[in-house]
Amino acid sequence: MDLSPGISYFLGQLSRAFLDPGSHASLLSLAGAFLIAFALLTLRRLRKGRRVRVKALLRALFPRHIVSSKSSLADLSYFYFNVFLFGLVFGWALLSYEMVSHSVAQALTAAFGPRQPTALPPYIYRTAITILLFLAYELGYWLNHYLSHRVPFLWEFHKVHHSATVLTPLTNFRVHPVYMCIFLNILALFIGTANGFGDYIFGQATHQYVLSENNIILVFFIYLYVHLQHTQLWISFTGWLGHLFMSPAHHQIHHSRNPAHFNKNLGSCLALWDWMFGTLYVPAAAPEKLEFGVEPDRPYAHTMRGELLAPFARAALLLKPLIDRRPQAVALPAQEQKQP
Ligand SMILES: [Zn+2]
Ligand SMILES: [Zn+2]
C-alpha cells in the first residue's frame, strides 16, 4: 500500500501549522507568547521582592493540574482534528473570498461607473487595504461570535469551546467543525466585501501586507497576546486601552461562569466592536477570581461523544419544534438553555 500521499499531506499540514511564521499556531509565535509570559511573571516576582527561580516560574506557567487535565486532552484532540482533518471534511462548503470580492467590485462598477487606477503610492493603498481587511476580519469574528452566543442552535456548537475548564493556548483550537464552517463563511463574506470595496475605490486589485498569507496586523496580535488569551495568566488592559484591545483578561472573562460575564468580550484581537455594540466588559487591573466551563457535571464532558457528536443531537432537538407541525416546547433541561 502506498502511503506517500497521506504522509506528505500530514507533513504538509504539520509544517503549515507550526513552521509558517504567520500561522495561528506557529512555533515562533508560541515561543514569543512563552517569553512574554515568562518575562512578566519574573517582573511581578521581582516587584514583590520574591526570589526568581526558573523551576518555580515554569511550574507557575505549566501547572500540572492544567497540563494533565481531561479538558486539556480534549483540546489536544480538537487541535489534531482542526489541523489535519477539517480541511478534508469541510473545505468544499466554503464561500470563496475571491468570488465575493469580485462580485462586490463588479456591482460597485455597475452602480457608480468605473474608476481610474489610483495615483497614490502603493505603500499608501496597501496599508489602507491591510487596515480595512483587518477591521473586516474583526467585525466578521465579532458577528459570528455574537450569533454563536445568541442563537440557541449555534450555541450548541460553540458551547464546545466554552466547555474547557482550564485554558491553554490549545483551547484556541477547541472549536466544533460546524462553528468553524459558519465562521469561515462569514469571514469570506466580510473580508471579500471589504476587499471588493477597496479594489473599487483604488481602481485596481489591491493586495494587503501578509505573512504566510495572513494579514500582517492579525499576525502581529497573534505574536503579542492572542495565545495568552487562553491561559490562566492575568494580563488586563484597562482604561482606553481596554476599550480598544482584547487583552488576555478580556477573553478569560469571556470564558467565566459568572453570569455577569455571559456574552461579553466577543472580539478576537480588538475590543473596539464590543465597545461599539455594547458587549464590552473591561477587566479590572487586579486579577478577578474566575471559574471556567459550562455545565460541569455534563455527561461525556471532554470526550469525543460529548464534544463532537452530542452538539448535533442537541441542536437537532432545538430544530424539532420547527419541523413538527404541532408547536411544542423544546425538551431540554433548564440548565442546558443558559448561555454563558
Ligand atoms: Zn464564546
Ligand atoms: Zn476562548
mmCIF file of C-alpha atoms and ligand atoms in Angstrom:
data_model
loop_
_atom_site.group_PDB
_atom_site.id
_atom_site.type_symbol
_atom_site.label_atom_id
_atom_site.label_comp_id
_atom_site.label_asym_id
_atom_site.label_seq_id
_atom_site.Cartn_x
_atom_site.Cartn_y
_atom_site.Cartn_z
ATOM 1 C CA MET A 1 0.000 0.000 0.000
ATOM 2 C CA ASP A 2 1.390 3.385 -0.988
ATOM 3 C CA LEU A 3 1.193 5.728 1.993
ATOM 4 C CA SER A 4 3.191 8.568 0.495
ATOM 5 C CA PRO A 5 0.283 10.939 -0.415
ATOM 6 C CA GLY A 6 -1.107 10.555 3.116
ATOM 7 C CA ILE A 7 2.256 11.080 4.738
ATOM 8 C CA SER A 8 3.078 14.101 2.604
ATOM 9 C CA TYR A 9 -0.361 15.605 3.409
ATOM 10 C CA PHE A 10 0.273 15.013 7.131
ATOM 11 C CA LEU A 11 3.744 16.565 6.972
ATOM 12 C CA GLY A 12 2.486 19.474 4.853
ATOM 13 C CA GLN A 13 -0.253 20.296 7.385
ATOM 14 C CA LEU A 14 2.238 19.915 10.231
ATOM 15 C CA SER A 15 4.677 22.341 8.676
ATOM 16 C CA ARG A 16 1.878 24.780 7.708
ATOM 17 C CA ALA A 17 0.615 24.767 11.293
ATOM 18 C CA PHE A 18 3.938 25.048 13.117
ATOM 19 C CA LEU A 19 6.612 26.357 10.758
ATOM 20 C CA ASP A 20 4.827 29.063 8.742
ATOM 21 C CA PRO A 21 5.680 32.200 10.746
ATOM 22 C CA GLY A 22 2.227 33.685 10.009
ATOM 23 C CA SER A 23 0.241 30.607 11.065
ATOM 24 C CA HIS A 24 -2.091 30.785 14.084
ATOM 25 C CA ALA A 25 -0.050 28.090 15.844
ATOM 26 C CA SER A 26 3.462 28.860 14.585
ATOM 27 C CA LEU A 27 6.188 27.704 16.944
ATOM 28 C CA LEU A 28 7.717 31.160 16.656
ATOM 29 C CA SER A 29 4.555 32.884 17.941
ATOM 30 C CA LEU A 30 4.129 30.278 20.707
ATOM 31 C CA ALA A 31 7.748 30.895 21.744
ATOM 32 C CA GLY A 32 7.012 34.643 21.720
ATOM 33 C CA ALA A 33 3.977 34.125 23.998
ATOM 34 C CA PHE A 34 6.075 31.976 26.328
ATOM 35 C CA LEU A 35 8.808 34.620 26.543
ATOM 36 C CA ILE A 36 6.291 37.416 27.234
ATOM 37 C CA ALA A 37 4.611 35.328 29.964
ATOM 38 C CA PHE A 38 7.984 34.348 31.452
ATOM 39 C CA ALA A 39 9.236 37.951 31.491
ATOM 40 C CA LEU A 40 6.005 39.203 33.025
ATOM 41 C CA LEU A 41 5.992 36.623 35.822
ATOM 42 C CA THR A 42 9.659 37.384 36.553
ATOM 43 C CA LEU A 43 8.912 41.103 36.753
ATOM 44 C CA ARG A 44 5.938 40.556 39.055
ATOM 45 C CA ARG A 45 8.000 38.401 41.429
ATOM 46 C CA LEU A 46 10.874 40.895 41.448
ATOM 47 C CA ARG A 47 8.450 43.723 42.269
ATOM 48 C CA LYS A 48 7.166 41.746 45.245
ATOM 49 C CA GLY A 49 10.762 41.194 46.358
ATOM 50 C CA ARG A 50 10.489 37.431 45.824
ATOM 51 C CA ARG A 51 13.290 35.186 44.617
ATOM 52 C CA VAL A 52 13.181 34.300 40.917
ATOM 53 C CA ARG A 53 13.737 30.592 40.290
ATOM 54 C CA VAL A 54 13.312 29.205 36.762
ATOM 55 C CA LYS A 55 11.822 25.962 38.076
ATOM 56 C CA ALA A 56 9.172 27.821 40.079
ATOM 57 C CA LEU A 57 8.346 30.035 37.095
ATOM 58 C CA LEU A 58 7.934 27.018 34.813
ATOM 59 C CA ARG A 59 5.687 25.380 37.415
ATOM 60 C CA ALA A 60 3.578 28.567 37.534
ATOM 61 C CA LEU A 61 3.321 28.691 33.752
ATOM 62 C CA PHE A 62 2.578 24.985 33.265
ATOM 63 C CA PRO A 63 0.754 23.806 36.408
ATOM 64 C CA ARG A 64 0.474 20.020 36.409
ATOM 65 C CA HIS A 65 -3.268 20.024 37.152
ATOM 66 C CA ILE A 66 -3.849 22.067 33.978
ATOM 67 C CA VAL A 67 -1.449 20.289 31.629
ATOM 68 C CA SER A 68 -2.744 16.818 32.514
ATOM 69 C CA SER A 69 -6.445 17.700 32.880
ATOM 70 C CA LYS A 70 -9.149 15.973 30.838
ATOM 71 C CA SER A 71 -10.053 19.369 29.410
ATOM 72 C CA SER A 72 -6.523 19.870 28.006
ATOM 73 C CA LEU A 73 -6.580 16.400 26.462
ATOM 74 C CA ALA A 74 -9.845 17.278 24.692
ATOM 75 C CA ASP A 75 -8.180 20.492 23.447
ATOM 76 C CA LEU A 76 -5.395 18.355 22.017
ATOM 77 C CA SER A 77 -7.867 16.099 20.174
ATOM 78 C CA TYR A 78 -9.567 19.138 18.687
ATOM 79 C CA PHE A 79 -6.196 20.583 17.722
ATOM 80 C CA TYR A 80 -5.479 17.373 15.821
ATOM 81 C CA PHE A 81 -8.924 17.410 14.197
ATOM 82 C CA ASN A 82 -8.771 21.052 13.108
ATOM 83 C CA VAL A 83 -5.201 20.945 11.812
ATOM 84 C CA PHE A 84 -5.379 17.626 9.951
ATOM 85 C CA LEU A 85 -8.993 16.763 9.175
ATOM 86 C CA PHE A 86 -11.102 19.924 8.996
ATOM 87 C CA GLY A 87 -9.888 20.925 5.516
ATOM 88 C CA LEU A 88 -10.590 17.437 4.161
ATOM 89 C CA VAL A 89 -14.097 17.224 5.623
ATOM 90 C CA PHE A 90 -15.434 20.758 5.247
ATOM 91 C CA GLY A 91 -13.223 22.560 2.714
ATOM 92 C CA TRP A 92 -15.794 22.240 -0.051
ATOM 93 C CA ALA A 93 -18.506 24.062 1.888
ATOM 94 C CA LEU A 94 -16.751 27.418 1.992
ATOM 95 C CA LEU A 95 -17.780 30.595 0.255
ATOM 96 C CA SER A 96 -14.953 31.913 -1.859
ATOM 97 C CA TYR A 97 -13.481 35.184 -0.619
ATOM 98 C CA GLU A 98 -12.212 35.993 -4.138
ATOM 99 C CA MET A 99 -15.667 35.396 -5.625
ATOM 100 C CA VAL A 100 -17.311 37.734 -3.086
ATOM 101 C CA SER A 101 -14.621 40.380 -3.644
ATOM 102 C CA HIS A 102 -15.006 40.196 -7.450
ATOM 103 C CA SER A 103 -18.828 40.394 -7.239
ATOM 104 C CA VAL A 104 -18.729 43.441 -4.940
ATOM 105 C CA ALA A 105 -16.222 45.291 -7.161
ATOM 106 C CA GLN A 106 -18.350 44.459 -10.224
ATOM 107 C CA ALA A 107 -21.579 45.600 -8.529
ATOM 108 C CA LEU A 108 -19.978 48.908 -7.483
ATOM 109 C CA THR A 109 -18.665 49.457 -11.020
ATOM 110 C CA ALA A 110 -22.136 48.755 -12.449
ATOM 111 C CA ALA A 111 -23.767 51.151 -9.949
ATOM 112 C CA PHE A 112 -21.294 54.046 -9.912
ATOM 113 C CA GLY A 113 -19.200 53.606 -13.069
ATOM 114 C CA PRO A 114 -15.570 52.527 -13.432
ATOM 115 C CA ARG A 115 -12.746 54.303 -11.588
ATOM 116 C CA GLN A 116 -9.233 55.185 -12.744
ATOM 117 C CA PRO A 117 -6.379 53.333 -11.026
ATOM 118 C CA THR A 118 -5.204 55.373 -8.049
ATOM 119 C CA ALA A 119 -2.160 57.641 -8.391
ATOM 120 C CA LEU A 120 -1.292 57.084 -4.718
ATOM 121 C CA PRO A 121 1.998 55.332 -3.924
ATOM 122 C CA PRO A 122 1.497 51.563 -3.416
ATOM 123 C CA TYR A 123 2.523 51.671 0.259
ATOM 124 C CA ILE A 124 -0.404 54.045 0.992
ATOM 125 C CA TYR A 125 -3.144 51.990 -0.608
ATOM 126 C CA ARG A 126 -1.645 48.700 0.541
ATOM 127 C CA THR A 127 -1.541 49.993 4.124
ATOM 128 C CA ALA A 128 -5.138 51.201 3.785
ATOM 129 C CA ILE A 129 -6.384 47.821 2.496
ATOM 130 C CA THR A 130 -4.395 45.986 5.206
ATOM 131 C CA ILE A 131 -6.153 48.013 7.931
ATOM 132 C CA LEU A 132 -9.546 47.690 6.199
ATOM 133 C CA LEU A 133 -9.285 43.892 5.887
ATOM 134 C CA PHE A 134 -8.137 43.543 9.494
ATOM 135 C CA LEU A 135 -11.152 45.563 10.687
ATOM 136 C CA ALA A 136 -13.412 43.449 8.436
ATOM 137 C CA TYR A 137 -11.909 40.262 9.939
ATOM 138 C CA GLU A 138 -12.556 41.537 13.456
ATOM 139 C CA LEU A 139 -16.125 42.579 12.600
ATOM 140 C CA GLY A 140 -16.859 39.191 10.968
ATOM 141 C CA TYR A 141 -15.345 37.450 14.015
ATOM 142 C CA TRP A 142 -17.462 39.545 16.377
ATOM 143 C CA LEU A 143 -20.705 38.897 14.436
ATOM 144 C CA ASN A 144 -20.132 35.148 14.167
ATOM 145 C CA HIS A 145 -19.279 35.004 17.859
ATOM 146 C CA TYR A 146 -22.334 37.109 18.791
ATOM 147 C CA LEU A 147 -24.650 34.831 16.771
ATOM 148 C CA SER A 148 -22.989 31.746 18.283
ATOM 149 C CA HIS A 149 -23.901 33.000 21.757
ATOM 150 C CA ARG A 150 -27.376 34.362 20.989
ATOM 151 C CA VAL A 151 -28.858 31.761 18.603
ATOM 152 C CA PRO A 152 -29.561 28.590 20.641
ATOM 153 C CA PHE A 153 -28.940 26.295 17.642
ATOM 154 C CA LEU A 154 -25.486 27.840 17.052
ATOM 155 C CA TRP A 155 -24.699 27.951 20.775
ATOM 156 C CA GLU A 156 -24.839 24.146 20.908
ATOM 157 C CA PHE A 157 -21.796 24.041 18.608
ATOM 158 C CA HIS A 158 -19.926 26.966 20.178
ATOM 159 C CA LYS A 159 -20.513 25.538 23.665
ATOM 160 C CA VAL A 160 -17.733 23.040 22.896
ATOM 161 C CA HIS A 161 -15.205 25.880 23.158
ATOM 162 C CA HIS A 162 -16.735 27.055 26.434
ATOM 163 C CA SER A 163 -16.765 23.592 27.953
ATOM 164 C CA ALA A 164 -12.995 23.901 28.533
ATOM 165 C CA THR A 165 -12.484 24.036 32.295
ATOM 166 C CA VAL A 166 -8.847 25.134 32.038
ATOM 167 C CA LEU A 167 -7.366 27.462 29.439
ATOM 168 C CA THR A 168 -4.189 26.767 27.484
ATOM 169 C CA PRO A 169 -3.141 28.044 24.022
ATOM 170 C CA LEU A 170 -4.502 24.754 22.625
ATOM 171 C CA THR A 171 -8.028 25.759 23.739
ATOM 172 C CA ASN A 172 -7.952 28.115 20.760
ATOM 173 C CA PHE A 173 -8.372 25.018 18.575
ATOM 174 C CA ARG A 174 -11.216 23.552 20.623
ATOM 175 C CA VAL A 175 -13.894 24.607 18.137
ATOM 176 C CA HIS A 176 -16.585 22.410 16.632
ATOM 177 C CA PRO A 177 -16.386 21.909 12.833
ATOM 178 C CA VAL A 178 -19.898 23.382 12.367
ATOM 179 C CA TYR A 179 -18.837 26.551 14.239
ATOM 180 C CA MET A 180 -15.676 26.671 12.110
ATOM 181 C CA CYS A 181 -17.629 26.236 8.901
ATOM 182 C CA ILE A 182 -20.054 29.090 9.669
ATOM 183 C CA PHE A 183 -17.166 31.264 10.905
ATOM 184 C CA LEU A 184 -15.159 30.814 7.692
ATOM 185 C CA ASN A 185 -18.186 31.571 5.506
ATOM 186 C CA ILE A 186 -18.981 34.761 7.460
ATOM 187 C CA LEU A 187 -15.318 35.772 7.236
ATOM 188 C CA ALA A 188 -15.307 35.216 3.467
ATOM 189 C CA LEU A 189 -18.375 37.445 3.217
ATOM 190 C CA PHE A 190 -16.901 40.273 5.311
ATOM 191 C CA ILE A 191 -13.320 40.175 4.045
ATOM 192 C CA GLY A 192 -14.466 39.621 0.449
ATOM 193 C CA THR A 193 -16.836 42.608 0.643
ATOM 194 C CA ALA A 194 -14.137 44.852 2.152
ATOM 195 C CA ASN A 195 -11.605 43.747 -0.461
ATOM 196 C CA GLY A 196 -14.064 44.333 -3.329
ATOM 197 C CA PHE A 197 -14.792 47.792 -1.908
ATOM 198 C CA GLY A 198 -11.033 48.532 -1.693
ATOM 199 C CA ASP A 199 -10.423 47.298 -5.241
ATOM 200 C CA TYR A 200 -13.179 49.585 -6.494
ATOM 201 C CA ILE A 201 -12.067 52.687 -4.537
ATOM 202 C CA PHE A 202 -8.436 52.311 -5.656
ATOM 203 C CA GLY A 203 -9.455 51.393 -9.203
ATOM 204 C CA GLN A 204 -7.305 48.265 -9.276
ATOM 205 C CA ALA A 205 -6.630 44.990 -7.470
ATOM 206 C CA THR A 206 -5.048 45.885 -4.128
ATOM 207 C CA HIS A 207 -3.041 43.462 -2.032
ATOM 208 C CA GLN A 208 -2.755 43.629 1.726
ATOM 209 C CA TYR A 209 0.550 43.104 3.534
ATOM 210 C CA VAL A 210 0.745 39.482 4.642
ATOM 211 C CA LEU A 211 2.940 36.995 6.445
ATOM 212 C CA SER A 212 2.324 33.428 5.262
ATOM 213 C CA GLU A 213 -0.935 34.611 3.635
ATOM 214 C CA ASN A 214 -2.271 36.051 6.898
ATOM 215 C CA ASN A 215 -2.984 39.759 7.391
ATOM 216 C CA ILE A 216 0.159 41.242 8.951
ATOM 217 C CA ILE A 217 -1.756 43.146 11.667
ATOM 218 C CA LEU A 218 -3.514 39.931 12.705
ATOM 219 C CA VAL A 219 -0.148 38.143 12.830
ATOM 220 C CA PHE A 220 1.237 40.976 14.981
ATOM 221 C CA PHE A 221 -1.548 40.414 17.538
ATOM 222 C CA ILE A 222 -1.056 36.626 17.423
ATOM 223 C CA TYR A 223 2.563 37.203 18.454
ATOM 224 C CA LEU A 224 1.678 39.858 21.017
ATOM 225 C CA TYR A 225 -1.156 38.356 23.082
ATOM 226 C CA VAL A 226 -3.638 36.104 21.244
ATOM 227 C CA HIS A 227 -2.033 32.899 22.624
ATOM 228 C CA LEU A 228 -2.101 34.374 26.132
ATOM 229 C CA GLN A 229 -5.889 34.850 25.944
ATOM 230 C CA HIS A 230 -6.203 31.116 26.581
ATOM 231 C CA THR A 231 -4.020 30.912 29.681
ATOM 232 C CA GLN A 232 -4.614 31.468 33.381
ATOM 233 C CA LEU A 233 -2.200 34.431 33.321
ATOM 234 C CA TRP A 234 -3.998 37.676 34.226
ATOM 235 C CA ILE A 235 -2.840 40.415 31.860
ATOM 236 C CA SER A 236 -5.505 43.093 31.667
ATOM 237 C CA PHE A 237 -5.835 46.255 29.629
ATOM 238 C CA THR A 238 -7.876 48.878 31.435
ATOM 239 C CA GLY A 239 -8.957 52.450 30.587
ATOM 240 C CA TRP A 240 -8.927 53.456 26.917
ATOM 241 C CA LEU A 241 -6.592 50.541 26.074
ATOM 242 C CA GLY A 242 -9.231 48.160 27.454
ATOM 243 C CA HIS A 243 -11.830 49.745 25.159
ATOM 244 C CA LEU A 244 -9.720 49.134 22.067
ATOM 245 C CA PHE A 245 -7.826 45.879 22.602
ATOM 246 C CA MET A 246 -8.893 42.407 23.767
ATOM 247 C CA SER A 247 -6.342 41.639 26.469
ATOM 248 C CA PRO A 248 -5.879 38.076 27.777
ATOM 249 C CA ALA A 249 -8.016 39.015 30.815
ATOM 250 C CA HIS A 250 -10.835 40.206 28.500
ATOM 251 C CA HIS A 251 -11.032 36.737 26.967
ATOM 252 C CA GLN A 252 -10.710 34.949 30.289
ATOM 253 C CA ILE A 253 -13.761 36.974 31.400
ATOM 254 C CA HIS A 254 -15.493 35.686 28.246
ATOM 255 C CA HIS A 255 -14.933 32.105 29.463
ATOM 256 C CA SER A 256 -16.087 32.857 33.014
ATOM 257 C CA ARG A 257 -19.026 31.002 34.593
ATOM 258 C CA ASN A 258 -20.119 34.168 36.415
ATOM 259 C CA PRO A 259 -23.475 35.278 34.853
ATOM 260 C CA ALA A 260 -22.251 38.915 34.986
ATOM 261 C CA HIS A 261 -19.683 37.921 32.352
ATOM 262 C CA PHE A 262 -22.003 35.997 29.991
ATOM 263 C CA ASN A 263 -21.976 37.088 26.316
ATOM 264 C CA LYS A 264 -19.256 39.717 26.888
ATOM 265 C CA ASN A 265 -15.990 40.361 25.045
ATOM 266 C CA LEU A 266 -16.779 38.643 21.747
ATOM 267 C CA GLY A 267 -13.931 40.157 19.690
ATOM 268 C CA SER A 268 -10.674 38.488 18.704
ATOM 269 C CA CYS A 269 -7.792 40.992 18.906
ATOM 270 C CA LEU A 270 -9.847 44.166 19.268
ATOM 271 C CA ALA A 271 -12.338 45.263 21.913
ATOM 272 C CA LEU A 272 -13.448 48.043 19.566
ATOM 273 C CA TRP A 273 -16.503 46.265 18.097
ATOM 274 C CA ASP A 274 -17.588 45.065 21.560
ATOM 275 C CA TRP A 275 -17.375 48.649 22.782
ATOM 276 C CA MET A 276 -19.425 49.872 19.799
ATOM 277 C CA PHE A 277 -22.102 47.167 20.106
ATOM 278 C CA GLY A 278 -22.428 47.169 23.900
ATOM 279 C CA THR A 279 -20.858 43.768 24.663
ATOM 280 C CA LEU A 280 -17.659 45.038 26.275
ATOM 281 C CA TYR A 281 -16.604 44.169 29.830
ATOM 282 C CA VAL A 282 -13.322 45.845 30.718
ATOM 283 C CA PRO A 283 -11.496 43.666 33.275
ATOM 284 C CA ALA A 284 -10.070 45.063 36.480
ATOM 285 C CA ALA A 285 -6.330 45.613 36.843
ATOM 286 C CA ALA A 286 -6.191 43.164 39.766
ATOM 287 C CA PRO A 287 -6.932 39.502 38.993
ATOM 288 C CA GLU A 288 -10.608 38.528 39.254
ATOM 289 C CA LYS A 289 -11.391 35.076 40.616
ATOM 290 C CA LEU A 290 -12.831 33.125 37.703
ATOM 291 C CA GLU A 291 -14.131 29.635 37.073
ATOM 292 C CA PHE A 292 -14.262 28.354 33.508
ATOM 293 C CA GLY A 293 -16.549 25.935 31.684
ATOM 294 C CA VAL A 294 -20.243 25.201 31.241
ATOM 295 C CA GLU A 295 -22.348 22.554 32.944
ATOM 296 C CA PRO A 296 -19.513 20.946 34.895
ATOM 297 C CA ASP A 297 -21.390 17.722 35.531
ATOM 298 C CA ARG A 298 -22.464 17.261 31.935
ATOM 299 C CA PRO A 299 -22.132 13.592 30.966
ATOM 300 C CA TYR A 300 -19.361 12.807 28.473
ATOM 301 C CA ALA A 301 -17.629 16.175 29.042
ATOM 302 C CA HIS A 302 -14.262 16.357 27.242
ATOM 303 C CA THR A 303 -14.927 13.166 25.246
ATOM 304 C CA MET A 304 -15.420 12.709 21.524
ATOM 305 C CA ARG A 305 -19.043 11.743 22.172
ATOM 306 C CA GLY A 306 -19.744 14.792 24.327
ATOM 307 C CA GLU A 307 -17.836 17.430 22.368
ATOM 308 C CA LEU A 308 -18.124 16.339 18.741
ATOM 309 C CA LEU A 309 -21.329 14.265 18.374
ATOM 310 C CA ALA A 310 -23.665 15.450 21.166
ATOM 311 C CA PRO A 311 -23.872 19.038 19.806
ATOM 312 C CA PHE A 312 -25.537 17.653 16.651
ATOM 313 C CA ALA A 313 -28.151 15.828 18.749
ATOM 314 C CA ARG A 314 -28.824 18.843 20.999
ATOM 315 C CA ALA A 315 -29.035 21.207 18.006
ATOM 316 C CA ALA A 316 -31.436 18.784 16.250
ATOM 317 C CA LEU A 317 -33.650 18.772 19.370
ATOM 318 C CA LEU A 318 -33.881 22.547 19.089
ATOM 319 C CA LEU A 319 -34.924 22.293 15.446
ATOM 320 C CA LYS A 320 -37.542 19.607 16.113
ATOM 321 C CA PRO A 321 -40.357 22.008 17.083
ATOM 322 C CA LEU A 322 -39.804 23.891 13.819
ATOM 323 C CA ILE A 323 -40.079 20.687 11.791
ATOM 324 C CA ASP A 324 -43.050 19.214 13.698
ATOM 325 C CA ARG A 325 -46.418 20.579 12.676
ATOM 326 C CA ARG A 326 -47.607 20.732 16.284
ATOM 327 C CA PRO A 327 -45.905 23.517 18.252
ATOM 328 C CA GLN A 328 -44.261 22.134 21.406
ATOM 329 C CA ALA A 329 -41.694 23.141 23.980
ATOM 330 C CA VAL A 330 -38.078 22.136 23.499
ATOM 331 C CA ALA A 331 -37.372 19.158 25.757
ATOM 332 C CA LEU A 332 -34.108 20.340 27.238
ATOM 333 C CA PRO A 333 -33.323 20.758 30.908
ATOM 334 C CA ALA A 334 -33.441 24.408 32.019
ATOM 335 C CA GLN A 335 -29.691 24.359 32.725
ATOM 336 C CA GLU A 336 -28.962 23.474 29.094
ATOM 337 C CA GLN A 337 -30.634 26.653 27.860
ATOM 338 C CA LYS A 338 -28.388 29.033 29.777
ATOM 339 C CA GLN A 339 -25.895 30.775 27.583
ATOM 340 C CA PRO A 340 -22.684 31.920 29.122
HETATM 341 ZN ZN ZN B 1 -17.716 32.439 23.087
HETATM 342 ZN ZN ZN B 2 -11.791 31.219 24.023
#
